[in-house]
Amino acid sequence: MFKFKYLILFLVIFLSLHLHSAEQRPEIGLTLSGGGARGIAHIGVLKVMEEAGIKVDYISGTSMGSIIGGLYAIGYTPAEMEKIILEQDWDAILLDKISLRSISMEEKDDVEKYIGSFPIESGKINLPVGLVAGQQIYSFINKLCISVHHIEDFSDFPIPFLCIATDIEKGKEVVLKGGFLPDAIRASISIPSLFAPIEIDGQLLVDGGLVRNFPVSHALDMGADFVIGVDVGVPLYSKKDLNSLARILNQAITFQSVEINKSESDLCDILIKPAVNDYSIMDFNKAEELIAIGEEAGRKMLPELIKLKEEQSHFPSSPEIIPLTKIEKVYIKNIHIQGLRNVSKNLVIGKLNISKKSWLDTSELQQAIDRIYGSQYFEKVSYKLEPAQNGVDLFVRVVEKSSSNLNFGLHYDNDLDASILINTTFRNKLIMGSKLAIDAKLGNNKAFKISYFIHTGWKPGFGFGITGDRKEYKIPIYNQDQQKTANYSYSTNSTILDVQTIFSNSITLGGGTQFKYTKLKPEIIQNNWAVSNLDYQQMIFHGYCQVNTYDRMNYPRKGVKILADFKQTVELEHSLVEEGYLDDVRDPIDSSIFKISVVDRLIGNLYYEETIKCGSLTHSDSLQDDSFFYLGGMNEPEINFMPFYGYKFMSLSTSNFVLMSSNFYYEISDGIFVSLKGNWVRLGSSFDDVINKKQNYFGWAVTAGWITPIGPLEISYAGGDDKNDNYYYVNIGFYY
């Protein structure tokens, strides 16, 4: 009997222990809300959660919460995310700024010229669907998610994940828990009017914050028993506080889901609300502060998190999360191009410049994608890697731009006065890979240009084109004391045939022929000058080599620019021959120009640009006025016009010169600069004169500049040798 009692007691204890061990550990869900830049605070909270040892089983997120949540779900640690976020140039990412190095050589001159662009469809001018296409933010996400390109079910991630987007057509919530992760995150963060929508499975998707900014209920639906919610949303602003574009955008996104968010918050077991009310959805450059605020909010809830960890410890530990696989190189087996309609496949392959059956660094892959985007033929370019036998298949996915666009620009400076540029660009008209551009420059110095260029897609990037243009300038004439003595009206009509070979986005060789008709008409002259209209016709043969590795057009931070240009001008007809002042047309004129500029960082935010230029004309006894090199001012409207600080526009002229300039500029804060420029030139009628006669000029300028959406705003104070009075110079807008 005694033994039987012990047997019963043993069975009771055994069954009790067995049932307890069989009881499952409560599963923990993590929900991260949207909030634009304020969502960076999520990283700080995650740092505290990891410190407390909390293991997360499910993640749901919206908008910025989908970025942080998605990266955490695939294996990024909070420390890794913090480093990534702090290293980014958020202005470039959010405004789709692409390095000038990624822009095709034939497009570089146009990339920073326009302040507005509108698609033309069915003969109508439309507004763009977003302020930016979102190419750079997509590339940022895509590169970070490269290790899971092949996983289409988000529940197969180390931590199961989903995110929320909005079907803008039907106004309904869309739960994204499968597909291609970069697409899903890009849809969830598509702030209406800022980023263009993205299409997934026939649905046009925008930011999920419109319908459910804090998807706690979805974490419960995934299977969570306990939910930790981090909400970086802010209450609706009052009329008084709606005083910025960022706040109005935030209000427009969130006001419809305020009541839903309240009910979602009630579902949280632990609710963490970082104090981010004083930050806007665009404060990405305050990432360090936001992470610290998130960490502070997490520490306030640390006792509850530690208690949760202790309760978890009573149950068998869950399997350790497999660390994120870092992919630095891939072996490309095959290349597939998807989404082409009008653009030639050869153009894409040529820009991609990747060989099949070869190893490729992932950073080189991103550069290749940037080159395709830099061709300016596409609204979006992305890539996807899919496993193949002994390697991966590369799928390049493109969305073509509208084939027609209306663009415009504005500019003012002391030299050329105010002007408006109106451009219409038609791509893939008549021939795939072609670009037809029509420019009209309105102002005191008018210009009209029509060009047609064809990308053949041959390697190296061979292309050819035809251009017709008309230019009109008001040309000042100065005496030796730098006083204006006359004014001429100068006009040209040209037809140009060009061919060029583009070895990369930085190097091109080209050449061609130009037929040019020039007319020079005096408007204001001195009484003792002979009044005569000049007109003449010329055939010009030219060749050139260009190198441009600048990272941006204005105030570059690094790069080299080289131009070597050679041409021969043959005079066909001249009005002075017809009038008997000349016996015959003049001899051919040979011209050569060489320029090299180097930009680099000196220290901190201090940069320098060193430039050397030289030019030479032969047969100087037969030169026409427009064959000379002109120096002065800060503008370069023609290849033979050289900026020279401290002297008025075109106030120096010569047939041979050597010029050196130094420009030191300091970036006070983002996009605001002060610079000190100095230049020296030696002139002569021949290069022997340049060396021996020592006809020297010196000038300087101090400039305050600000890079704005309409281009640089600059004011300069310049001066030079004793004969030259100091003067102010103002520049507003992009040069063109």
XYZ file of C-alpha atoms in Angstrom:
736
model
C 0.000 0.000 0.000
C 2.837 2.355 0.964
C 4.614 1.646 -2.319
C 1.394 2.245 -4.253
C 1.015 5.772 -2.706
C 4.540 6.683 -3.801
C 3.824 5.367 -7.274
C 0.707 7.616 -7.505
C 2.692 10.634 -6.244
C 5.442 9.945 -8.787
C 2.911 9.773 -11.635
C 1.281 13.074 -10.538
C 4.640 14.860 -10.434
C 5.705 13.327 -13.755
C 2.480 14.327 -15.507
C 2.631 17.832 -14.011
C 6.169 18.381 -15.241
C 5.361 16.881 -18.624
C 2.315 19.102 -19.159
C 4.256 22.238 -18.134
C 7.106 21.439 -20.500
C 4.614 20.813 -23.283
C 3.036 24.234 -22.756
C 4.194 26.527 -25.577
C 6.077 29.753 -24.967
C 3.831 32.765 -25.608
C 4.815 34.210 -28.988
C 5.735 37.867 -29.152
C 4.744 40.235 -31.935
C 6.399 43.558 -32.722
C 4.493 46.340 -34.489
C 6.285 49.421 -35.808
C 4.205 52.389 -36.942
C 4.743 54.774 -39.805
C 5.933 58.322 -39.268
C 8.494 59.213 -41.895
C 11.830 60.209 -40.390
C 10.369 59.828 -36.902
C 10.371 56.072 -37.566
C 14.163 56.111 -37.203
C 13.415 56.113 -33.459
C 12.373 52.456 -33.865
C 16.073 51.560 -34.009
C 16.668 52.997 -30.541
C 13.788 50.933 -29.123
C 15.149 47.771 -30.778
C 18.545 48.392 -29.181
C 16.919 48.319 -25.731
C 14.817 45.255 -26.587
C 17.944 43.358 -27.618
C 19.670 44.484 -24.445
C 16.745 43.051 -22.473
C 17.018 39.784 -24.444
C 13.539 39.913 -25.994
C 13.033 37.400 -28.798
C 10.480 38.529 -31.401
C 8.380 35.970 -33.297
C 6.364 38.195 -35.676
C 6.764 41.715 -37.096
C 4.193 44.003 -38.716
C 4.949 47.505 -39.927
C 3.751 50.435 -41.973
C 5.723 52.993 -43.952
C 9.017 53.721 -42.140
C 8.068 50.912 -39.791
C 8.116 48.581 -42.796
C 11.738 49.527 -43.567
C 13.021 49.046 -40.006
C 10.768 46.037 -39.395
C 11.640 44.412 -42.715
C 15.386 44.774 -42.168
C 15.092 43.429 -38.619
C 13.026 40.490 -39.899
C 15.697 39.419 -42.399
C 18.513 39.582 -39.875
C 19.899 43.103 -39.566
C 20.832 44.030 -35.999
C 19.892 47.418 -34.508
C 23.588 48.361 -34.483
C 23.892 47.557 -38.204
C 20.739 49.543 -39.008
C 21.979 52.512 -36.994
C 25.246 52.544 -38.958
C 23.391 52.274 -42.279
C 20.933 55.070 -41.455
C 23.634 57.467 -40.205
C 25.818 56.955 -43.296
C 23.168 57.893 -45.862
C 22.884 61.127 -47.832
C 19.154 61.459 -47.204
C 18.745 64.529 -49.381
C 20.055 62.539 -52.349
C 17.853 59.526 -51.517
C 14.616 61.415 -50.957
C 14.998 63.845 -53.859
C 16.229 61.200 -56.310
C 19.547 62.945 -56.769
C 21.843 60.746 -58.788
C 25.573 61.342 -58.986
C 26.633 63.117 -62.162
C 29.039 60.194 -62.670
C 26.065 57.892 -63.289
C 24.586 60.148 -65.971
C 25.366 59.345 -69.612
C 27.904 61.719 -71.126
C 25.420 62.899 -73.747
C 22.912 63.739 -70.976
C 25.199 65.455 -68.444
C 24.619 68.956 -69.828
C 20.851 68.558 -69.400
C 20.678 66.925 -65.985
C 20.918 70.169 -63.979
C 19.245 72.581 -66.340
C 15.498 72.370 -65.691
C 13.486 73.311 -62.624
C 10.290 71.615 -63.784
C 9.322 68.683 -65.974
C 5.858 67.581 -67.125
C 4.961 64.443 -69.079
C 3.105 64.834 -72.366
C 0.621 62.051 -73.043
C -1.935 61.921 -75.852
C -1.024 65.481 -76.755
C -1.811 66.793 -73.251
C 0.563 68.168 -70.624
C 0.073 66.312 -67.332
C 1.334 66.719 -63.814
C 3.824 64.082 -62.608
C 2.338 61.389 -60.308
C 4.914 62.219 -57.634
C 7.471 64.868 -56.823
C 10.097 62.172 -57.370
C 9.976 58.711 -58.947
C 11.553 57.091 -55.881
C 14.451 55.472 -57.749
C 17.049 56.223 -55.089
C 14.991 55.061 -52.106
C 14.174 51.872 -54.027
C 17.857 51.244 -54.814
C 18.687 51.795 -51.143
C 16.113 49.197 -50.048
C 16.898 46.731 -52.844
C 20.593 46.561 -52.026
C 19.876 45.944 -48.326
C 17.452 43.119 -49.174
C 19.702 41.311 -51.655
C 20.081 38.278 -49.349
C 16.320 37.530 -49.553
C 15.608 38.298 -53.214
C 14.770 34.637 -53.692
C 12.298 34.368 -50.774
C 8.736 35.142 -51.866
C 6.917 34.120 -48.656
C 7.717 36.636 -45.927
C 6.828 34.057 -43.266
C 10.012 32.217 -44.318
C 12.207 35.091 -43.121
C 14.157 34.556 -39.885
C 11.257 36.490 -38.310
C 7.913 36.330 -40.181
C 6.969 39.774 -41.510
C 4.205 41.737 -43.189
C 3.615 45.370 -44.089
C 0.674 47.561 -45.031
C 0.029 49.583 -48.185
C -3.016 51.358 -49.614
C -4.745 50.634 -52.915
C -5.088 54.242 -54.077
C -7.674 53.289 -56.715
C -10.100 51.603 -54.296
C -9.025 53.278 -51.053
C -8.533 49.894 -49.397
C -5.899 48.393 -47.162
C -3.520 45.901 -48.776
C -1.602 43.461 -46.577
C 1.730 42.497 -48.151
C 3.112 39.258 -46.752
C 4.659 37.788 -49.875
C 6.257 38.689 -53.197
C 9.441 40.712 -53.609
C 10.387 42.418 -50.334
C 11.837 45.641 -51.876
C 8.573 46.105 -53.822
C 6.488 45.611 -50.687
C 8.504 48.086 -48.601
C 8.613 50.620 -51.453
C 4.794 50.416 -51.696
C 4.341 50.861 -47.949
C 6.472 54.041 -47.880
C 5.005 55.693 -51.006
C 3.936 58.997 -49.472
C 1.320 60.404 -51.876
C 2.537 63.384 -53.918
C 6.128 62.833 -52.727
C 6.872 59.383 -54.182
C 5.268 57.953 -57.303
C 2.942 54.985 -56.563
C 4.130 51.448 -57.301
C 2.106 48.758 -59.044
C 1.978 45.242 -57.571
C -0.311 42.549 -58.977
C -2.379 45.126 -60.855
C -2.919 47.304 -57.770
C -1.586 50.871 -57.635
C -0.194 51.160 -54.118
C 0.778 54.076 -51.880
C 1.681 54.606 -48.220
C -0.102 52.269 -45.808
C -0.397 55.079 -43.269
C -3.487 56.274 -45.109
C -5.497 53.297 -43.850
C -3.611 51.639 -40.976
C -0.527 53.354 -39.653
C -0.140 51.051 -36.631
C -1.029 47.455 -37.656
C -1.120 45.777 -34.221
C -4.124 43.601 -35.110
C -2.145 42.069 -37.964
C 0.588 40.957 -35.572
C -2.109 39.174 -33.560
C -3.486 37.616 -36.744
C -0.025 36.279 -37.520
C -0.130 34.319 -34.270
C 1.288 36.656 -31.628
C 0.070 36.142 -28.046
C 1.755 39.301 -26.773
C 2.420 42.482 -28.756
C 5.019 45.184 -28.226
C 3.975 48.267 -30.195
C 6.171 51.255 -31.024
C 4.110 54.227 -32.183
C 5.892 57.277 -33.615
C 2.728 58.865 -34.927
C 1.780 62.269 -33.588
C -1.611 63.805 -32.756
C -3.321 65.859 -35.431
C -1.877 69.344 -35.702
C -3.990 72.396 -34.992
C -4.571 75.006 -37.684
C -1.912 77.169 -36.041
C 0.667 74.374 -36.199
C 0.040 73.468 -39.855
C 2.810 75.840 -40.897
C 5.060 73.703 -43.099
C 4.823 71.406 -46.097
C 6.132 68.485 -44.029
C 3.353 68.907 -41.429
C 0.638 69.268 -44.053
C 1.895 66.101 -45.771
C 1.893 64.270 -42.433
C -1.646 65.451 -41.635
C -2.884 64.437 -45.091
C -1.474 60.940 -44.641
C -2.622 60.224 -41.089
C -5.876 62.056 -40.382
C -8.041 59.286 -41.892
C -6.493 56.592 -39.697
C -6.399 58.407 -36.336
C -9.373 56.551 -34.858
C -8.114 53.219 -36.174
C -4.726 53.882 -34.568
C -6.354 54.469 -31.188
C -8.092 51.101 -31.315
C -4.866 49.440 -32.522
C -2.937 50.976 -29.612
C -5.401 49.400 -27.158
C -4.369 45.962 -28.447
C -0.747 46.438 -27.348
C 0.501 44.678 -24.226
C 3.479 47.028 -24.087
C 3.072 50.385 -25.855
C 6.167 52.513 -26.415
C 5.715 56.085 -27.668
C 8.992 57.924 -28.320
C 8.772 61.703 -27.790
C 9.050 62.694 -31.457
C 6.306 65.319 -31.670
C 8.831 68.072 -32.367
C 10.210 66.274 -35.426
C 8.749 66.200 -38.936
C 8.418 63.301 -41.330
C 11.305 64.802 -43.351
C 13.863 65.182 -40.530
C 16.075 62.358 -41.778
C 19.197 64.421 -41.173
C 18.398 64.296 -37.444
C 18.707 60.512 -37.365
C 21.161 60.419 -34.466
C 18.799 62.447 -32.262
C 15.830 60.274 -33.212
C 17.656 57.031 -32.394
C 18.575 58.468 -28.989
C 14.926 59.429 -28.361
C 13.820 55.906 -29.269
C 16.398 54.437 -26.909
C 15.253 56.750 -24.114
C 11.622 55.672 -24.636
C 12.666 52.028 -24.618
C 14.559 52.405 -21.357
C 11.498 53.833 -19.665
C 9.795 50.510 -20.437
C 12.866 48.419 -19.574
C 11.361 46.981 -16.325
C 8.369 45.640 -18.294
C 10.675 44.246 -20.991
C 12.872 42.509 -18.409
C 9.788 41.054 -16.738
C 8.631 39.736 -20.122
C 12.052 38.179 -20.680
C 11.891 36.481 -17.280
C 8.487 35.015 -18.129
C 9.910 33.785 -21.442
C 12.755 32.060 -19.625
C 10.341 29.586 -17.968
C 9.752 28.025 -21.351
C 12.080 26.179 -23.702
C 14.172 28.677 -25.658
C 13.261 29.299 -29.266
C 15.761 28.455 -32.013
C 18.441 31.089 -32.523
C 17.886 33.392 -35.492
C 20.272 32.612 -38.331
C 22.599 35.605 -38.839
C 22.109 37.642 -42.004
C 24.087 36.310 -44.961
C 26.278 39.105 -46.319
C 26.437 38.869 -50.113
C 29.309 40.824 -51.637
C 29.824 38.967 -54.938
C 27.553 36.989 -57.231
C 28.190 34.781 -60.242
C 25.918 35.940 -63.070
C 24.706 33.042 -65.207
C 22.096 34.804 -67.375
C 20.740 38.327 -67.868
C 17.072 39.092 -68.535
C 15.624 42.550 -69.335
C 11.968 43.066 -68.357
C 9.581 45.953 -69.066
C 10.894 47.292 -72.386
C 8.289 48.787 -74.722
C 9.954 51.407 -76.877
C 13.591 51.506 -75.772
C 16.079 49.276 -77.554
C 17.370 46.264 -75.612
C 20.808 47.050 -77.028
C 20.777 50.410 -75.254
C 20.096 48.732 -71.893
C 22.687 45.990 -72.442
C 25.235 48.601 -73.508
C 24.684 50.702 -70.388
C 24.606 47.610 -68.154
C 27.988 46.467 -69.491
C 27.927 43.170 -67.533
C 29.094 39.891 -69.008
C 27.296 36.625 -68.516
C 29.090 33.826 -66.672
C 31.242 36.180 -64.648
C 31.680 37.212 -61.023
C 30.308 40.616 -60.092
C 30.655 42.718 -56.970
C 27.261 43.876 -55.665
C 28.473 47.486 -55.590
C 29.392 47.160 -59.288
C 25.911 45.773 -59.920
C 24.359 48.868 -58.360
C 26.624 51.098 -60.466
C 25.426 49.255 -63.572
C 21.789 49.894 -62.587
C 22.639 53.568 -62.020
C 24.130 53.747 -65.521
C 20.893 52.492 -67.055
C 18.878 54.980 -64.995
C 21.376 57.690 -65.919
C 20.505 57.230 -69.595
C 17.363 59.251 -68.715
C 15.103 56.838 -70.629
C 13.582 55.233 -67.545
C 11.353 56.218 -64.637
C 12.579 53.291 -62.568
C 15.303 50.681 -62.902
C 15.667 47.816 -60.455
C 17.095 44.338 -60.337
C 16.308 40.955 -58.847
C 18.621 37.996 -58.331
C 17.171 34.513 -58.581
C 19.064 31.304 -57.845
C 20.353 29.333 -60.816
C 22.597 26.312 -61.034
C 26.046 27.367 -59.760
C 25.108 31.044 -59.742
C 22.244 33.514 -60.106
C 20.134 34.887 -62.915
C 20.009 38.692 -63.080
C 16.618 40.202 -63.902
C 16.805 43.910 -64.788
C 13.339 45.464 -64.450
C 12.630 48.814 -66.091
C 9.724 51.234 -66.249
C 10.090 53.570 -69.223
C 9.588 57.305 -68.904
C 6.854 59.061 -70.782
C 8.152 59.316 -74.344
C 7.541 63.092 -74.330
C 8.269 65.754 -71.726
C 7.934 69.500 -71.431
C 10.742 71.050 -69.366
C 11.548 74.606 -68.385
C 14.318 76.545 -66.681
C 15.006 80.079 -65.479
C 18.270 81.969 -65.284
C 19.643 85.434 -64.584
C 23.175 86.788 -64.450
C 24.888 90.122 -65.060
C 26.438 88.975 -68.323
C 23.479 87.547 -70.252
C 20.541 89.018 -68.305
C 17.341 87.096 -67.622
C 16.138 84.235 -69.781
C 13.595 81.433 -69.842
C 14.392 78.033 -71.318
C 11.560 75.926 -72.718
C 12.423 72.410 -73.831
C 10.410 69.578 -75.333
C 12.054 66.172 -75.412
C 10.717 63.244 -77.422
C 12.298 59.842 -76.956
C 12.107 56.827 -79.268
C 10.502 58.760 -82.104
C 11.111 57.210 -85.531
C 13.983 55.055 -84.206
C 14.281 53.156 -80.912
C 16.922 54.646 -78.638
C 16.603 58.116 -80.173
C 16.170 61.508 -78.534
C 14.617 64.527 -80.236
C 15.117 67.752 -78.244
C 13.739 71.189 -79.085
C 15.028 74.162 -77.047
C 13.839 77.756 -77.083
C 15.717 80.304 -74.994
C 13.789 83.543 -74.551
C 15.390 86.785 -73.404
C 17.826 89.454 -74.593
C 20.153 86.705 -75.821
C 17.879 84.361 -77.724
C 18.577 80.854 -78.949
C 16.714 78.075 -80.691
C 18.007 74.542 -81.076
C 16.689 71.280 -82.440
C 18.713 68.075 -82.167
C 18.164 64.420 -82.927
C 20.537 61.845 -81.442
C 20.472 58.074 -81.876
C 21.942 55.563 -79.428
C 22.875 52.598 -81.567
C 23.492 50.311 -78.593
C 26.777 49.194 -80.155
C 29.778 48.760 -77.879
C 31.392 51.022 -76.999
C 28.285 53.255 -76.964
C 28.370 54.614 -80.488
C 25.845 57.250 -81.484
C 25.284 59.966 -84.023
C 23.082 62.997 -84.385
C 22.092 66.114 -86.260
C 21.587 69.554 -84.725
C 20.265 72.827 -86.054
C 20.454 75.980 -83.971
C 20.208 79.756 -84.012
C 21.841 82.025 -81.415
C 21.668 85.736 -80.801
C 23.985 87.660 -78.478
C 24.501 91.276 -77.538
C 28.294 91.617 -77.779
C 30.053 94.419 -75.854
C 33.289 95.971 -77.154
C 35.821 97.298 -74.600
C 38.871 99.556 -74.917
C 42.197 99.011 -73.154
C 40.858 100.703 -70.020
C 38.016 98.159 -69.751
C 35.432 100.762 -70.780
C 32.585 99.677 -73.061
C 32.822 101.567 -76.345
C 30.383 99.744 -78.607
C 27.711 97.099 -78.777
C 27.138 94.597 -81.579
C 24.313 92.233 -82.374
C 25.821 88.828 -83.146
C 23.753 85.988 -84.610
C 24.557 82.564 -86.004
C 22.655 79.807 -87.792
C 24.253 76.369 -87.775
C 23.704 72.814 -88.927
C 25.868 70.194 -87.219
C 26.431 66.523 -87.979
C 28.076 64.657 -85.099
C 29.276 61.157 -84.283
C 30.560 60.064 -80.903
C 31.804 57.006 -79.106
C 31.039 56.814 -75.400
C 33.466 54.493 -73.642
C 31.767 55.002 -70.272
C 29.639 57.567 -68.465
C 32.849 59.575 -68.040
C 34.717 59.392 -71.379
C 33.660 60.199 -74.913
C 35.334 60.782 -78.274
C 33.555 62.553 -81.081
C 33.734 64.657 -84.148
C 31.736 66.103 -86.976
C 31.093 68.922 -89.390
C 29.247 72.212 -89.003
C 27.900 74.645 -91.554
C 27.671 78.100 -89.952
C 26.216 81.401 -91.158
C 27.205 84.415 -89.050
C 25.939 87.980 -89.045
C 27.491 90.867 -87.084
C 25.542 94.100 -86.897
C 26.623 97.267 -85.026
C 24.025 98.702 -82.634
C 25.956 101.318 -80.610
C 29.336 102.528 -81.941
C 31.578 105.571 -81.779
C 31.212 108.287 -84.407
C 34.596 107.642 -86.018
C 33.895 103.909 -86.580
C 32.963 102.672 -90.037
C 29.436 101.296 -89.899
C 29.303 97.972 -91.660
C 27.276 94.804 -91.375
C 29.380 91.675 -91.653
C 28.087 88.301 -92.719
C 30.003 85.207 -93.699
C 29.579 81.469 -94.192
C 31.922 78.816 -92.810
C 32.424 75.076 -92.836
C 33.896 73.768 -89.595
C 35.465 70.351 -89.030
C 36.002 69.383 -85.425
C 37.035 66.543 -83.131
C 37.048 66.300 -79.367
C 37.728 64.138 -76.346
C 35.924 64.688 -73.050
C 36.398 63.241 -69.575
C 34.015 64.140 -66.747
C 34.049 62.371 -63.376
C 32.543 65.244 -61.349
C 29.989 64.022 -58.811
C 27.727 67.029 -59.408
C 27.526 70.072 -61.628
C 27.610 72.842 -59.008
C 30.094 72.866 -56.146
C 31.371 69.343 -56.882
C 33.114 67.414 -54.124
C 35.385 65.243 -56.220
C 36.278 64.558 -59.819
C 38.236 65.466 -62.926
C 37.122 67.278 -66.101
C 39.175 67.260 -69.283
C 38.364 68.704 -72.681
C 40.561 68.569 -75.747
C 38.888 70.202 -78.772
C 40.368 70.708 -82.216
C 38.712 72.339 -85.209
C 39.450 73.804 -88.597
C 37.296 76.624 -89.951
C 37.077 77.085 -93.716
C 35.518 80.325 -94.941
C 33.112 79.877 -97.845
C 31.733 83.387 -98.397
C 32.261 86.831 -96.858
C 30.321 90.079 -97.357
C 33.540 92.130 -97.456
C 34.661 90.179 -100.532
C 31.408 90.989 -102.298
C 31.792 94.660 -101.331
C 35.412 94.771 -102.539
C 37.083 95.278 -99.149
C 38.754 91.833 -99.359
C 40.283 90.177 -102.433
C 39.256 86.681 -101.407
C 37.916 84.640 -98.544
C 40.386 84.144 -95.745
C 42.669 81.205 -95.156
C 41.493 78.274 -93.024
C 41.806 78.800 -89.282
C 42.995 76.048 -86.966
C 41.872 76.208 -83.358
C 42.728 74.041 -80.354
C 41.564 74.227 -76.754
C 42.664 72.170 -73.784
C 41.089 72.352 -70.319
C 41.649 70.306 -67.184
C 40.036 70.783 -63.776
C 40.556 68.741 -60.615
C 38.265 68.862 -57.567
C 38.855 67.239 -54.192
C 38.349 67.686 -50.475
C 41.099 69.621 -48.732
C 39.956 69.097 -45.158
C 36.540 68.696 -43.548
C 34.015 70.687 -45.604
C 36.713 72.658 -47.437
C 37.137 71.807 -51.130
C 39.405 73.067 -53.885
C 39.158 73.207 -57.680
C 42.321 73.745 -59.706
C 41.985 74.540 -63.418
C 44.390 74.996 -66.319
C 43.187 76.158 -69.740
C 45.073 76.983 -72.880
C 44.030 77.875 -76.391
C 45.737 78.534 -79.681
C 44.712 79.868 -83.117
C 46.822 79.618 -86.259
C 46.713 81.959 -89.270
C 45.906 84.797 -86.880
C 46.222 87.325 -89.717
C 42.962 86.003 -91.167
C 40.928 85.677 -87.983
C 37.257 86.547 -87.789
C 35.980 88.267 -84.655
C 34.125 85.170 -83.473
C 37.238 82.999 -83.856
C 39.066 84.737 -81.019
C 39.074 83.541 -77.437
C 37.149 85.877 -75.148
C 37.761 86.128 -71.417
C 35.872 87.827 -68.620
C 32.789 87.462 -66.469
C 31.630 84.179 -64.968
C 29.751 82.668 -67.900
C 30.734 80.215 -70.616
C 28.020 80.330 -73.312
C 30.392 79.184 -76.089
C 33.452 76.957 -76.154
C 35.763 79.915 -76.909
C 34.354 82.045 -74.054
C 36.381 81.709 -70.853
C 35.190 82.865 -67.428
C 37.760 85.182 -65.875
C 36.949 86.606 -62.450
C 37.591 90.311 -61.988
C 37.062 91.319 -65.627
C 33.831 92.131 -67.406
C 32.223 89.672 -69.810
C 34.276 89.394 -73.054
C 36.469 92.324 -72.025
C 39.680 90.475 -72.974
C 40.266 88.889 -76.391
C 43.229 86.987 -77.759
C 44.344 84.345 -80.220
C 46.553 82.474 -77.718
C 46.449 82.166 -73.957
C 47.350 80.150 -70.882
C 45.007 80.481 -67.910
C 45.222 79.114 -64.389
C 42.580 79.411 -61.678
C 42.069 78.267 -58.098
C 38.743 78.024 -56.330
C 38.462 77.219 -52.620
C 34.950 76.752 -51.269
C 33.659 75.850 -47.847
C 30.285 74.239 -47.176
C 28.945 76.094 -44.126
C 25.875 73.888 -43.915
C 24.084 71.621 -46.340
C 24.024 73.394 -49.724
C 25.374 76.758 -48.462
C 28.866 77.771 -49.551
C 31.391 80.585 -49.411
C 34.248 80.582 -51.892
C 37.424 82.465 -52.723
C 38.507 82.378 -56.369
C 41.637 83.626 -58.051
C 42.755 83.463 -61.686
C 45.740 84.470 -63.808
C 46.098 84.564 -67.588
C 48.846 85.348 -70.062
C 47.820 86.470 -73.569
C 49.630 86.711 -76.914
C 49.196 86.755 -80.681
C 51.215 83.536 -80.773
C 52.442 81.034 -78.220
C 55.887 82.606 -78.457
C 54.252 85.877 -77.380
C 52.546 84.106 -74.515
C 55.918 82.827 -73.314
C 58.047 85.915 -73.970
C 55.922 89.074 -73.880
C 54.385 88.346 -70.502
C 51.060 90.099 -71.027
C 49.583 89.112 -67.669
C 46.201 89.719 -66.059
C 45.008 88.768 -62.605
C 41.555 88.701 -61.010
C 39.720 87.414 -57.955
C 36.207 86.935 -56.599
C 34.537 86.196 -53.289
C 31.218 84.346 -53.626
C 28.372 83.335 -51.342
C 26.317 80.530 -52.868
C 23.255 78.451 -52.048
C 22.122 75.351 -53.972
C 18.333 75.503 -54.313
C 15.706 73.552 -56.298
C 15.850 76.244 -59.000
C 19.639 76.102 -59.193
C 22.467 77.961 -57.488
C 21.831 81.425 -56.054
C 25.129 83.315 -55.963
C 26.385 86.807 -55.285
C 30.015 87.628 -55.951
C 32.300 90.587 -55.396
C 35.120 90.608 -57.941
C 38.127 92.693 -58.851
C 41.480 92.559 -60.584
C 44.304 94.711 -61.925
C 44.421 98.462 -61.339
C 42.678 99.314 -64.623
C 39.660 97.266 -63.686
C 37.018 98.508 -61.221
C 35.636 96.074 -58.654
C 32.066 94.970 -59.274
C 29.222 92.768 -57.986
C 27.990 89.759 -59.902
C 24.666 87.956 -59.376
C 23.710 84.528 -60.677
C 20.276 82.926 -60.184
C 19.367 79.477 -61.494
C 20.981 76.715 -63.517
C 23.301 77.626 -66.375
C 22.175 76.685 -69.882
